[in-house]
XYZ file of C-alpha atoms in Angstrom:
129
model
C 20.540 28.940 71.752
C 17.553 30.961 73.250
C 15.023 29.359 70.783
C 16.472 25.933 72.131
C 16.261 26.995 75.773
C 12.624 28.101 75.454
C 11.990 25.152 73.870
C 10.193 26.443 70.742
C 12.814 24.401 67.828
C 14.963 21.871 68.140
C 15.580 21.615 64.986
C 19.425 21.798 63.657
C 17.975 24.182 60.709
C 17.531 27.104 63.235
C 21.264 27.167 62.964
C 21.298 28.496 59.802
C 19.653 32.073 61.502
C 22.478 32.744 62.721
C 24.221 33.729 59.143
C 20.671 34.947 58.001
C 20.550 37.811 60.715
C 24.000 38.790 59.782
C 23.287 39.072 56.149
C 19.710 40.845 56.954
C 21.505 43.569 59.412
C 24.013 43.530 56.744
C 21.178 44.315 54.275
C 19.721 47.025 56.643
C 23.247 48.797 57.468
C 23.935 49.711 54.152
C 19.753 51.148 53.691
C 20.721 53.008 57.042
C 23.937 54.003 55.491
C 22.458 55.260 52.572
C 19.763 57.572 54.850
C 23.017 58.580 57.133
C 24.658 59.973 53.640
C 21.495 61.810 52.819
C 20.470 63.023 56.083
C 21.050 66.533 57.171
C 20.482 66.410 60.300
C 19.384 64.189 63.161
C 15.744 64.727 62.769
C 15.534 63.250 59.486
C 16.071 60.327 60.408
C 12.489 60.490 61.778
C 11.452 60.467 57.993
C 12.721 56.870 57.397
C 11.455 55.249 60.290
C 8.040 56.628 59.299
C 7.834 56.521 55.404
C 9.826 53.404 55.156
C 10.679 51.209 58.012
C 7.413 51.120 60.011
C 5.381 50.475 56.308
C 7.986 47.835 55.864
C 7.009 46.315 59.044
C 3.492 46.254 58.028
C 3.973 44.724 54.670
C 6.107 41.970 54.858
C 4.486 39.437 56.759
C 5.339 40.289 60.384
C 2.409 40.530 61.972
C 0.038 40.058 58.634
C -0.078 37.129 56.173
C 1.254 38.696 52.918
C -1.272 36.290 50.490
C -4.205 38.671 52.108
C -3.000 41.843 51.212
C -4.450 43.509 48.161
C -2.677 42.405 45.126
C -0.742 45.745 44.682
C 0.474 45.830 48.350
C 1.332 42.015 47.311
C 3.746 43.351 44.375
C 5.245 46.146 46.889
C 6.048 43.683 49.146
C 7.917 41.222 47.348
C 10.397 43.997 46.465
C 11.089 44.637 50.075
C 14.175 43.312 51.493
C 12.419 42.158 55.168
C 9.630 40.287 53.027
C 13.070 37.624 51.578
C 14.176 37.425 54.974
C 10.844 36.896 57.000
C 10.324 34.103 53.922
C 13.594 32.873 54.805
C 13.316 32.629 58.599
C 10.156 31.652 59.690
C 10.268 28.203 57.780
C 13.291 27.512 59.194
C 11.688 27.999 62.682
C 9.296 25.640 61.463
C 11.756 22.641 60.802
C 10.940 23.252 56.936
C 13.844 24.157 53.981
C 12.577 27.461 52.626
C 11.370 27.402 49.142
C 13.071 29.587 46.915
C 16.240 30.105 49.789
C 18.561 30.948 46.387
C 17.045 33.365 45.581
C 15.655 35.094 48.671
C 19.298 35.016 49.131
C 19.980 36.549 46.273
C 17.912 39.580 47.209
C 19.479 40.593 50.527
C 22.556 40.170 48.924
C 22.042 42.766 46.480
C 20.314 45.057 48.847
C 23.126 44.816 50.640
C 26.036 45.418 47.865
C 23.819 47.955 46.232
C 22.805 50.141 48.695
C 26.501 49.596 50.419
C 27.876 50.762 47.066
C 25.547 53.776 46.769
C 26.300 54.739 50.263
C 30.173 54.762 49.471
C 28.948 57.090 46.462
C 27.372 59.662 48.556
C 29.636 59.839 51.144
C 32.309 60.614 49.041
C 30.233 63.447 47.132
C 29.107 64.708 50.606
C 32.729 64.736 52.019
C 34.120 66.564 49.224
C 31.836 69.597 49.260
């Protein structure tokens, strides 16, 4: 509704954000969950915004074009959960059908049930020492 108010899509596909951000914060609760298992105390948390969110947002095409990154940082990249979600969103902002939507889907969705399955895992090995 915002994008529509500011004017910047009014396309009908910017509809289908609104399940994308749930399934991306779904994707990034269960990494956070994971670092909330492992974390033993508050100040570590420190260590995942630096080492892994902040490099994240660097590397998957939110402020940079990912095709001009070196061809390593190019294969790092593509494993990263936000790169399948920026591919994802910004065509749909662009009145466009993303290419390869199955499978970008794909990827969050594992992120998701993996890392919300090896959260459950180390929760219950932290809670019963």
């Amino acid at each position: 509704a915002v994008i529509w108010l500011l004017g910047l899509s009014h396309s009908p596909l910017t509809l289908w954000l609104i399940p994308l951000s749930l399934l991306v914060g779904l994707c990034f609760a269960s990494l956070g969950l994971i670092m909330t298992a492992i974390a033993p105390g508050y100040d570590f948390f420190m260590y995942y915004f630096t080492l892994v969110i902040t490099p994240m947002v660097l590397l998957c095409g939110v402020f940079f074009p990912v095709d001009q990154l070196p061809p390593l940082l190019q294969t790092v990249s593509s494993i990263l959960p936000l790169t399948h979600a920026i591919d994802l969103a910004r065509p749909l902002l662009n009145d466009v059908i993303p290419a390869n939507s199955l499978w970008h889907i794909a990827v969050l969705l594992g992120y998701a049930l993996l890392g919300f399955y090896v959260s459950l895992v180390l929760f219950r090995r932290r809670l019963s020492q």
